[in-house]
Each structure stands twice: as C-alpha cells, then as structure tokens.
XYZ file of C-alpha atoms in Angstrom:
578
model
C -21.266 -15.395 -33.260
C -20.324 -17.248 -30.114
C -17.425 -18.999 -31.697
C -16.099 -15.993 -33.368
C -16.283 -14.100 -30.072
C -14.145 -16.787 -28.295
C -11.597 -16.810 -31.078
C -11.256 -13.042 -30.908
C -10.684 -13.131 -27.159
C -7.975 -15.779 -27.414
C -6.224 -14.073 -30.245
C -5.292 -11.238 -27.861
C -3.505 -13.746 -25.660
C -1.494 -15.873 -28.014
C 1.067 -15.276 -30.715
C -0.327 -18.360 -32.514
C -3.883 -17.591 -33.603
C -4.261 -20.843 -35.531
C -3.623 -22.892 -32.434
C -5.968 -20.743 -30.300
C -8.609 -21.025 -32.954
C -8.094 -24.841 -33.211
C -8.464 -25.230 -29.497
C -11.821 -23.382 -29.621
C -13.131 -25.543 -32.459
C -12.441 -28.688 -30.428
C -14.637 -27.319 -27.672
C -11.773 -26.517 -25.248
C -12.435 -23.617 -22.824
C -9.870 -21.149 -21.464
C -8.761 -22.670 -18.238
C -8.304 -19.988 -15.586
C -6.857 -16.692 -14.883
C -3.382 -18.121 -14.182
C -3.043 -18.935 -17.952
C -3.599 -15.216 -18.697
C -0.857 -14.247 -16.394
C 1.461 -16.861 -17.783
C 0.757 -15.810 -21.352
C 1.591 -12.321 -20.443
C 4.806 -13.184 -18.839
C 5.850 -15.174 -21.863
C 4.813 -12.088 -24.000
C 6.972 -9.892 -21.878
C 10.065 -12.177 -22.062
C 9.844 -12.278 -25.765
C 9.090 -8.639 -26.324
C 12.500 -7.880 -27.708
C 12.325 -10.701 -30.183
C 8.737 -9.458 -31.369
C 10.183 -6.101 -32.045
C 12.639 -7.631 -34.477
C 10.078 -9.928 -36.116
C 6.640 -8.507 -36.091
C 3.866 -10.599 -37.381
C 1.613 -8.609 -39.723
C -1.875 -8.232 -38.254
C -3.307 -8.412 -41.845
C -1.962 -12.078 -41.931
C -3.343 -12.907 -38.596
C -6.769 -11.418 -39.423
C -6.828 -13.248 -42.787
C -6.110 -16.637 -41.215
C -8.818 -15.968 -38.544
C -11.238 -14.966 -41.180
C -10.484 -18.017 -43.272
C -10.864 -20.387 -40.254
C -14.014 -18.720 -38.886
C -15.491 -18.736 -42.309
C -15.194 -22.552 -42.526
C -16.763 -22.809 -39.095
C -19.761 -20.687 -40.199
C -20.531 -23.160 -42.948
C -21.123 -25.832 -40.349
C -22.507 -23.799 -37.450
C -24.736 -21.291 -39.237
C -22.943 -18.233 -37.924
C -23.108 -15.333 -40.353
C -19.975 -13.961 -41.938
C -21.053 -10.377 -41.584
C -20.061 -10.581 -37.778
C -16.533 -11.574 -38.663
C -15.723 -8.183 -40.228
C -16.708 -6.316 -37.048
C -14.412 -8.580 -34.969
C -11.481 -8.317 -37.336
C -11.746 -4.529 -37.438
C -11.879 -4.431 -33.666
C -8.832 -6.637 -33.405
C -6.844 -4.385 -35.642
C -7.915 -1.327 -33.711
C -6.880 -2.959 -30.357
C -3.445 -3.934 -31.752
C -2.878 -0.209 -32.549
C -4.189 0.659 -29.140
C -1.815 -1.662 -27.383
C 1.065 -0.564 -29.555
C 0.676 2.888 -27.770
C 0.667 1.096 -24.404
C -2.936 2.336 -23.713
C -1.337 4.611 -21.117
C -2.500 7.737 -22.828
C -6.179 6.975 -22.665
C -7.961 9.296 -20.339
C -10.987 7.580 -19.209
C -12.837 9.128 -16.158
C -11.757 7.860 -12.713
C -14.440 7.061 -10.153
C -13.131 9.104 -7.273
C -14.879 6.974 -4.668
C -13.951 3.524 -5.739
C -11.659 1.724 -8.157
C -13.665 -0.202 -10.766
C -11.040 -2.945 -10.373
C -11.334 -3.124 -6.588
C -13.790 -6.192 -6.700
C -11.300 -8.163 -8.745
C -8.727 -8.560 -5.877
C -8.744 -9.973 -2.419
C -6.191 -10.650 0.391
C -4.861 -14.230 0.150
C -2.542 -14.981 3.154
C -3.744 -18.569 4.089
C -0.861 -20.886 5.118
C 0.284 -23.134 2.339
C -0.125 -26.913 2.763
C 3.558 -27.584 2.908
C 4.298 -24.808 5.451
C 5.517 -26.622 8.477
C 3.858 -26.017 11.888
C 5.511 -23.902 14.464
C 8.390 -25.319 16.494
C 7.332 -25.723 20.133
C 8.961 -23.650 22.913
C 11.117 -26.468 24.250
C 12.313 -27.530 20.901
C 13.062 -24.046 19.633
C 16.436 -22.527 19.153
C 15.901 -19.964 21.950
C 14.016 -16.823 22.808
C 13.854 -13.816 20.465
C 13.182 -10.616 22.323
C 12.313 -7.532 20.212
C 12.405 -3.807 21.217
C 10.200 -2.006 18.701
C 10.989 1.603 17.722
C 9.172 4.781 16.947
C 5.457 5.532 16.956
C 2.523 3.166 16.683
C 2.658 2.512 13.027
C 6.505 2.401 12.915
C 6.416 -0.158 15.761
C 3.683 -2.122 13.813
C 6.159 -2.839 11.160
C 8.670 -4.117 13.675
C 6.258 -6.365 15.354
C 5.121 -7.789 12.023
C 8.584 -8.580 10.928
C 9.551 -9.926 14.314
C 7.048 -12.760 13.817
C 8.658 -13.628 10.509
C 12.191 -13.399 11.913
C 11.305 -15.669 14.784
C 9.983 -18.147 12.245
C 13.162 -17.851 10.212
C 15.233 -18.688 13.237
C 12.981 -21.318 14.535
C 12.937 -19.256 17.765
C 10.247 -18.730 20.494
C 9.114 -15.004 20.157
C 8.602 -13.110 23.287
C 5.742 -10.453 23.052
C 7.595 -7.390 21.729
C 8.413 -4.414 23.882
C 7.104 -1.008 22.666
C 9.110 2.153 22.543
C 8.730 4.510 25.538
C 11.404 6.956 24.725
C 10.679 8.118 21.197
C 9.312 11.597 20.283
C 5.898 10.859 21.605
C 6.916 9.528 25.051
C 4.130 7.144 25.358
C 4.577 4.496 28.108
C 1.940 2.086 26.629
C 2.889 -1.527 26.482
C 1.817 -4.165 23.974
C -1.050 -5.278 26.126
C -2.477 -1.686 26.345
C -2.872 -1.372 22.573
C -3.038 -4.949 21.100
C -5.094 -7.953 22.114
C -2.170 -9.996 23.352
C -4.038 -13.207 23.801
C -5.450 -13.109 20.276
C -2.056 -12.267 18.906
C -0.554 -15.398 20.521
C -3.375 -17.763 19.712
C -3.916 -16.585 16.175
C -0.189 -17.189 15.188
C 0.164 -20.423 17.191
C 0.373 -22.526 14.046
C 3.165 -20.344 12.661
C 5.242 -19.243 15.542
C 5.371 -20.021 19.278
C 4.831 -16.740 21.230
C 5.177 -16.343 25.042
C 4.441 -13.274 27.143
C 7.971 -13.402 28.852
C 10.960 -15.612 29.117
C 10.261 -18.299 31.893
C 11.951 -17.566 35.129
C 13.470 -21.018 35.137
C 15.158 -20.387 31.870
C 16.332 -16.980 33.022
C 17.939 -18.429 36.069
C 19.653 -21.103 34.127
C 21.319 -18.658 31.715
C 24.842 -17.792 32.589
C 24.570 -14.214 31.118
C 21.652 -11.860 30.397
C 20.071 -11.932 26.833
C 22.580 -10.816 24.229
C 21.567 -7.327 22.738
C 22.318 -6.515 19.054
C 20.958 -4.325 16.350
C 20.653 -5.653 12.808
C 21.047 -3.505 9.661
C 18.017 -2.141 7.941
C 16.311 -4.418 5.315
C 18.357 -7.489 6.329
C 17.553 -10.610 4.234
C 16.872 -13.970 5.952
C 20.486 -15.071 5.306
C 21.685 -12.379 7.531
C 19.624 -13.671 10.556
C 20.697 -17.154 9.793
C 24.398 -16.310 9.611
C 24.725 -13.521 12.187
C 21.903 -13.998 14.717
C 21.291 -17.703 14.893
C 24.826 -18.701 16.142
C 24.491 -16.213 19.122
C 20.912 -17.377 19.811
C 22.009 -21.033 19.954
C 24.910 -20.136 22.205
C 23.186 -17.648 24.525
C 19.647 -18.975 24.436
C 18.120 -15.527 24.269
C 18.841 -12.598 21.943
C 17.317 -9.062 22.133
C 17.150 -6.999 18.785
C 16.856 -3.373 19.507
C 15.417 -0.398 17.477
C 13.571 -3.025 15.434
C 11.888 -1.252 12.598
C 12.245 -2.066 8.932
C 14.974 -4.507 9.732
C 13.724 -7.177 7.367
C 13.913 -7.200 3.546
C 10.857 -6.516 1.510
C 11.393 -9.461 -0.735
C 10.961 -12.817 0.962
C 9.694 -16.212 0.153
C 5.960 -16.404 -0.692
C 5.081 -18.282 2.482
C 6.995 -15.764 4.655
C 5.291 -12.946 2.965
C 1.832 -14.488 3.778
C 3.066 -15.003 7.330
C 3.841 -11.251 7.326
C 0.279 -10.411 6.220
C -1.329 -12.828 8.713
C 0.624 -11.051 11.487
C -0.199 -7.578 10.428
C -3.695 -7.847 8.979
C -5.132 -10.436 11.260
C -3.125 -11.101 14.382
C -2.625 -7.499 15.409
C -6.097 -6.650 16.746
C -6.569 -3.545 18.995
C -7.821 -4.004 22.559
C -11.466 -3.911 23.190
C -11.649 -0.309 24.473
C -9.742 1.036 21.533
C -11.792 -1.014 19.026
C -15.123 0.080 20.643
C -14.367 3.928 20.500
C -13.007 3.558 16.975
C -16.134 1.841 15.829
C -18.260 4.280 17.629
C -16.687 7.056 15.600
C -17.120 5.248 12.371
C -20.798 4.858 13.235
C -21.191 8.491 13.909
C -19.561 9.362 10.487
C -21.702 6.835 8.739
C -24.931 8.178 10.457
C -24.198 11.630 9.074
C -23.179 10.483 5.563
C -23.222 7.256 3.626
C -19.646 7.700 2.768
C -16.778 9.835 3.998
C -13.104 10.748 3.355
C -10.488 10.334 5.886
C -7.353 12.548 5.671
C -4.134 12.078 7.456
C -2.981 15.661 7.309
C 0.378 15.038 9.039
C 0.833 18.744 9.407
C 2.386 18.742 12.968
C 5.426 20.836 13.752
C 7.796 17.826 14.154
C 6.801 16.602 10.625
C 7.318 20.080 9.060
C 10.547 20.485 10.785
C 11.758 17.147 9.596
C 10.839 17.829 5.905
C 13.027 20.894 5.726
C 10.305 22.760 3.902
C 8.923 26.216 4.088
C 5.187 27.025 4.286
C 5.003 30.800 4.192
C 5.017 31.571 7.900
C 7.918 34.088 7.628
C 10.801 34.372 10.096
C 8.601 33.040 12.927
C 8.117 29.738 11.160
C 11.671 29.405 10.166
C 12.874 29.901 13.698
C 10.332 27.594 15.240
C 10.798 24.756 12.854
C 14.487 25.248 12.876
C 14.611 24.755 16.622
C 12.720 21.579 16.399
C 14.969 20.355 13.577
C 18.028 20.433 15.826
C 16.904 17.336 17.519
C 17.913 15.384 14.377
C 21.567 16.240 14.295
C 22.304 14.041 11.319
C 19.650 15.514 9.011
C 21.337 17.315 5.819
C 20.617 21.069 5.161
C 17.947 21.236 2.623
C 16.735 23.823 0.231
C 12.970 24.498 0.943
C 12.256 25.654 -2.662
C 14.217 22.730 -4.020
C 12.490 20.241 -1.805
C 9.099 21.566 -2.854
C 10.023 21.406 -6.592
C 11.080 17.745 -6.023
C 7.795 16.977 -4.428
C 9.256 16.310 -0.959
C 7.077 18.631 1.030
C 3.631 17.763 2.492
C 0.782 19.796 1.059
C -0.856 22.464 3.249
C -4.329 21.717 4.542
C -5.511 24.363 2.008
C -3.785 22.603 -0.824
C -5.194 19.206 0.182
C -8.614 20.809 0.026
C -8.056 22.267 -3.358
C -6.766 19.018 -4.688
C -9.832 17.155 -3.429
C -12.275 19.737 -4.835
C -10.386 19.655 -8.270
C -10.630 15.831 -8.330
C -14.511 16.227 -8.074
C -15.351 15.956 -4.361
C -18.243 18.229 -3.655
C -18.198 20.824 -0.788
C -20.940 18.736 1.087
C -18.463 15.777 1.407
C -17.821 14.629 4.973
C -14.199 14.596 6.057
C -12.635 12.957 9.055
C -9.318 14.594 9.711
C -6.750 12.363 11.469
C -4.012 14.533 12.921
C -2.350 15.723 16.049
C -1.372 19.302 16.817
C -1.658 21.178 13.509
C 1.087 23.777 13.088
C -0.587 27.201 13.004
C -3.793 25.815 14.637
C -7.186 26.913 13.465
C -5.783 29.581 11.145
C -4.059 26.900 9.220
C -7.186 24.694 9.017
C -9.667 27.432 8.196
C -9.205 27.345 4.322
C -9.860 23.459 4.472
C -12.966 23.900 6.638
C -14.313 26.570 4.045
C -13.810 24.187 1.225
C -15.382 21.315 3.246
C -17.709 22.519 6.063
C -18.505 18.957 7.129
C -15.253 18.686 8.911
C -14.770 16.416 11.846
C -11.975 15.057 14.083
C -12.106 12.430 16.834
C -12.166 15.153 19.465
C -15.205 16.797 17.830
C -17.056 13.414 17.724
C -16.267 11.988 21.204
C -14.499 14.456 23.450
C -15.676 12.865 26.824
C -15.005 9.268 25.632
C -11.457 10.214 24.696
C -10.453 11.770 28.003
C -8.859 8.567 29.230
C -6.793 8.165 25.974
C -5.438 11.743 25.781
C -2.146 11.014 27.773
C -1.302 8.144 25.296
C -0.480 9.133 21.848
C -0.136 5.593 20.440
C -3.726 4.826 21.637
C -4.992 8.070 20.056
C -3.179 7.014 16.801
C -4.842 3.613 17.056
C -8.312 5.175 17.130
C -7.424 7.330 13.998
C -6.147 4.044 12.313
C -9.597 2.428 12.772
C -11.622 5.342 11.481
C -9.230 5.896 8.481
C -9.177 2.172 7.671
C -13.065 2.106 7.523
C -13.333 5.271 5.360
C -14.498 5.129 1.759
C -11.443 7.212 0.637
C -8.248 7.620 2.505
C -5.968 10.643 1.634
C -2.394 10.546 2.772
C -0.168 13.810 2.910
C 3.226 12.235 3.196
C 5.012 8.932 2.840
C 5.289 8.267 6.496
C 4.479 5.087 8.376
C 0.806 5.546 8.896
C 0.355 6.404 5.222
C 2.320 3.260 4.211
C 0.795 0.809 6.637
C -2.868 1.997 5.791
C -2.197 2.059 2.171
C -1.077 -1.494 2.404
C -3.921 -2.489 4.648
C -6.535 -0.913 2.177
C -4.861 -2.730 -0.800
C -5.140 -5.978 1.123
C -8.831 -5.219 1.837
C -9.710 -4.941 -1.951
C -7.911 -1.803 -3.061
C -10.061 0.606 -1.261
C -9.566 4.098 -2.705
C -6.321 5.592 -1.315
C -5.159 8.930 -2.713
C -1.550 10.029 -2.430
C -0.792 13.566 -3.614
C 1.580 13.706 -6.600
C 3.418 16.465 -4.718
C 5.866 17.176 -7.364
C 3.355 17.981 -10.143
C 0.915 19.547 -7.698
C 3.323 22.091 -6.301
C 3.873 23.602 -9.724
C 0.069 23.746 -10.271
C -0.565 25.352 -6.849
C 2.177 27.915 -7.565
C 0.416 28.763 -10.976
C -3.216 28.338 -9.946
C -3.996 32.096 -9.864
C -2.976 32.310 -13.517
C -5.469 29.728 -14.786
C -9.310 29.331 -14.535
C -10.833 26.648 -12.317
C -11.736 24.145 -15.041
C -8.152 24.159 -16.391
C -6.737 23.804 -12.894
C -9.119 20.903 -12.159
C -8.253 19.217 -15.417
C -4.535 19.478 -14.715
C -4.945 18.098 -11.143
C -6.868 15.099 -12.414
C -4.091 14.388 -15.049
C -1.406 14.809 -12.228
C -3.095 12.346 -10.045
C -3.315 9.453 -12.434
C -1.123 6.782 -10.854
C -1.650 8.156 -7.419
C -5.251 7.074 -6.715
C -4.736 3.696 -5.259
C -5.345 1.715 -8.430
C -4.124 -1.964 -8.450
C -1.701 -1.439 -11.327
C 0.094 1.708 -10.049
C 3.240 -0.228 -8.969
C 4.555 -3.293 -10.700
C 4.371 -6.469 -8.568
C 7.371 -6.938 -6.275
C 8.247 -3.197 -6.433
C 8.091 -0.879 -3.442
C 8.157 -1.427 0.280
C 6.183 -4.493 1.422
C 4.224 -2.745 4.087
C 2.896 -0.378 1.523
C 2.510 -2.829 -1.394
C 1.912 -6.243 0.279
C 2.360 -9.221 -2.252
C -0.300 -11.358 -0.543
C -3.038 -10.103 -2.883
C -4.657 -12.491 -5.382
C -6.774 -11.715 -8.386
C -10.129 -13.475 -8.684
C -10.921 -15.671 -11.739
C -12.866 -13.605 -14.153
C -15.732 -16.102 -14.214
C -16.331 -15.109 -10.505
C -17.160 -11.509 -11.536
C -20.924 -11.173 -12.487
C -20.884 -7.474 -12.927
C -19.151 -7.531 -16.326
C -19.429 -9.423 -19.491
C -16.476 -11.783 -19.995
C -15.266 -10.022 -23.074
C -15.101 -6.551 -21.433
C -13.584 -7.947 -18.321
C -10.820 -9.795 -20.195
C -10.078 -6.696 -22.140
C -9.761 -4.561 -18.944
C -7.552 -7.234 -17.337
C -5.198 -7.334 -20.243
C -4.983 -3.603 -20.226
C -4.028 -3.668 -16.464
C -1.414 -6.403 -16.819
C -0.040 -4.740 -19.968
C 0.687 -1.579 -18.041
C 2.097 -3.525 -15.058
C 4.432 -5.843 -17.039
C 5.242 -3.906 -20.198
C 4.659 -0.223 -20.030
C 5.887 2.026 -17.238
C 3.221 4.589 -17.010
C 3.849 8.175 -15.724
C 2.550 7.215 -12.359
C 5.229 4.401 -12.030
C 7.980 6.894 -13.005
C 6.790 9.516 -10.607
C 6.466 7.050 -7.748
C 9.934 5.820 -8.294
C 11.328 9.390 -8.334
C 9.285 10.184 -5.201
C 10.909 7.308 -3.301
C 14.483 8.033 -4.324
C 14.999 10.559 -1.585
C 12.125 9.754 0.702
C 12.192 10.147 4.410
C 13.095 6.570 4.907
C 16.214 6.927 2.759
C 17.181 10.133 4.584
C 16.997 8.314 7.837
C 19.040 5.288 6.399
C 21.891 7.938 5.912
C 21.970 8.807 9.534
C 23.976 7.072 12.004
C 22.458 3.901 13.514
C 22.231 5.536 16.946
C 20.195 8.544 15.615
C 16.803 9.522 16.526
C 13.557 7.827 15.235
C 11.873 9.723 12.465
C 8.326 10.960 12.972
C 5.564 8.265 12.587
C-alpha cells in the first residue's frame, strides 16, 4: 500500500511514470518542494507539445499496474489496492484537463486554508554585499515623498532600494506637507527613525540630514529632478547617477511609484525589509493602535476591518454617481475641479466596468451574502463619510457591532486629530491585525495592506469584484436572498485573498510582493502528505497553466485603475487620494 501510494503521487508530477516508479523502488524520496515547482515549470513549457502528442492514460496506468504488481510479489502488498489508485489517477487526469477551476468547494470566509503554507522571506542573501559607508558612497540622495501616508510609504520603501542601486547615502525622506490632507507631520512624528536607520544599516547607509560640512563644500545646492513613474534601475544608473557624482547631492521630488515593480530578487527582498520591518510606527501611535486592537479582541475573538473609503474626495475622483440627486452631482463636481486633467467619465459606464466603490450598504450586503452573521464585529477605518450617519445607517443595521477608532478611544485620540497621517497610521495597525480586511477601492491603503497581509501569511483580504457585484446589486430586488447569496459567493471567487489569485510576478509589487516563500510540505502537520500534495498541485496548476476567472477580472480591473488614470495626467498634476 505504501509503495503504491508513493508511486501514485509521483506519477502526477512526471511525464515518465516508469522512471518515477523506478526511483521509488530504489528507495529514493522526493527531495523537496522546489522539485515540485521545477516539474510544473517544465510541464508548462512543454504544454504545447503535449497537446500535439498526448500520452494515453490507459498506457500509463497499465505500466504502473504491471510494475506495482511485480513489487507486490516481493513486498506482500495486495493487488486490490492498485485498482483504487489507478481509477483515482484517471479521474484526476480528467479533473486537471478541465483546469479544476470550475470546482466550487466552500470557502472559509475567515481564513484561507492555504495560509499556513506561506511565509514572508526577505532575509539578505549571503552574496548580497554590505552597505557602502557614507564617506565612500557616491553622494547623498534626498527624497521628497508624495501624497498621503500609504502613498508616501511606497516612496520611502522604493527610496531605500534606489539608494542601494546608486550606492548613495540616503537622507531620511521628507514627507508631503502640501497634499490634499495638509498634514505637516515629519518622518520622525510617524515612524521610528532610529529603528529605520539601524535596521537597514547592513543594506543602505541612512543619515538624518546632509552634514553641514558637506553642504558648505558644495558649489551649488542639491540638484532637484523628478523621475518617470515605474522607472527601472537602468534609468537611475544612466540618468541620476552621473548627476549625483557631479553634484554630490540629488533630490528626487514627488517620489511615489517611481521604481519598477519587477526587480532583481535581492532588491525585492530589500524592498520588503524596508516596508515590513524597518518602517515601524512611533511608540505613541503603536500604543494607541494596539489598545484599539485589544478592545476589539476583548469584545470578540475575531473581527472584520473595513476600509470604506467613501469620503467626498474619493467619490469625486471616481467620477461615479451614488443616488444623491442634483445635490450630490453639484458637490462632487465642485471637488472634482481640483483635478483639472481628469477625463469626463460616464457614471453608469464606470459602474458597469466596476470602477466605482461600493456604498456602505452594498459592502454590508456583500459580507452578509458571503456568510458573515449580523453579530460579527466590524471596525470601520474611514475619514469623513459622504452623507454622514444617513449613509452609514444601512451598514449599521446589517452589523450592529459597528466600531470606529473615535468610538473606541475618543479621549486618547484628541492629540492626533489635527494630523491625518497619524490617524491613518492608527487605522493601519487595527486593520493589519484584523482577522479579515475588506477593501472598497484599489487605492494606496488597500494595496499596501493587501501586500502586508500576504507577506504575513495570506491573512484573509477581501476585494469586492465590483464589476460583477454592481450588476447583482442592481437586480437584487428581483431574486430571493439565497440566489443572491449564491451569486455573490460565485462572483467573489478570485477576490478573497487566496495565494493563487494572481500569477507570480504579475501586478504591482506593493500589493503582490514577491518575497513570499512556500513551506516544504513536510513541515505541515495538519494534512496528510497525499492530500497536501494534491492541493499544492491544484494551486500551482491554476497559477501557471489556467487563467481562472478571478485572474481575468483582476486584469480587467487594473486596465483603467486610478493609478493609470493618474499616469495620464501631466507630471505636475495633483496627487490622487490615498
């Protein structure tokens, strides 16, 4: 039975079953998970050839049965077991031929069953050279971050990598004081600057400011320039480095999303070390955030955090309409004027294309349809909700256990009220610690937290499939609740934060970080090896071979996302909402 079991597992991974069987008979064991990945990469590369010359499964099974029959003569294993394995193999081959994407197994709404198979892996490689010391560096790199807290976070993270590429000394980045939020907080007011410098000391030399002696010795002030969005390392080496060497100090302005998503593996790991480890909030922010998490945990063992992002600026920027009549159209139209380069959009067309955020009521309906009961505890992270309490009332009725940071700690928050970025940092902590995080747009906080939660083991993160859901919400009065719930669950497949929703290397790095590793299946004690191997093949098969509906929807969702709309604007345009 044991030998047959091993042979059956290996036959799923190799086109040459005789060789796999021979290896098993010689007592060799399957080495590690990397071999699984390599086998599947080979399978994918030869997929076209396999379509032209398919190997009959009856021949494969016959050869296996013959070989295993010989083994049973010497090992005492009964032949009756072989029929069960051969039938199962044939069934699985048919299953895979349909890409397994149509199977509708129940989804655990609180936790991915694959979450314990992944972990963040951003450790420095052995061959990654140490940081260049300040005196030996090519000069000082000054960064002016842009936008709100999370948009600036992308700039800070990428600034570390750019400094490494240029062999430059990084000066602690300056935060944006002139964006929509008008927050005058400096880096030291939000992040633990000493921790930031010390944690990255082996990777990049960071100083709090350019030394006075160096400033006095420079013939001209630091050269100021702006690089294009998503610039590759070659651009920095070709265009920025010569100026840095000549002027000794260069300042890069409006620095957000100015580095390409796809980089060398070690640089990607550095990105992750900067974002997920070096950027630690100051003690006052951390303490109040942890206090709110404790309060939520005291009331309930688990809770959902929702980033509603239903503020006036967001709604105006989207160009959508939410049923508020002429009053809404006028108010949002006035706000929209501040983005002079935004195109005129059709509200109905945008909603049909899934570009509009859901209303709080629609968010509540989606969660109830997915299976969250009305006694579930919600933490709502949001600023000023357009329409106020009247807009929030339907969501409160669906989920009476509704809390915000102001409801949990109004007195403790008084000193933070004037600073939107510090308030956003508190929401970041509570959302990051939640059991389920629900986004309502593809903005910066949604991307940053989605990436953070993937890095932390794929904690459940739900993104509304707005395109499909908009049609369902429009027709919900014409179907019973069970039908509506079933359709919502079907629409949300591929949008629940599963590890295989987007192919490796696709998507924005900050939302889909590549510094995530898969544990060897022998480390998982919660599953039998056979079942775990089968599940892993299913996941990799969908990632590398079949593009499921979630992949397609996600690609369409990104085609005309806010980020791309912004990239169409002039470089001197306004920052988009965080």
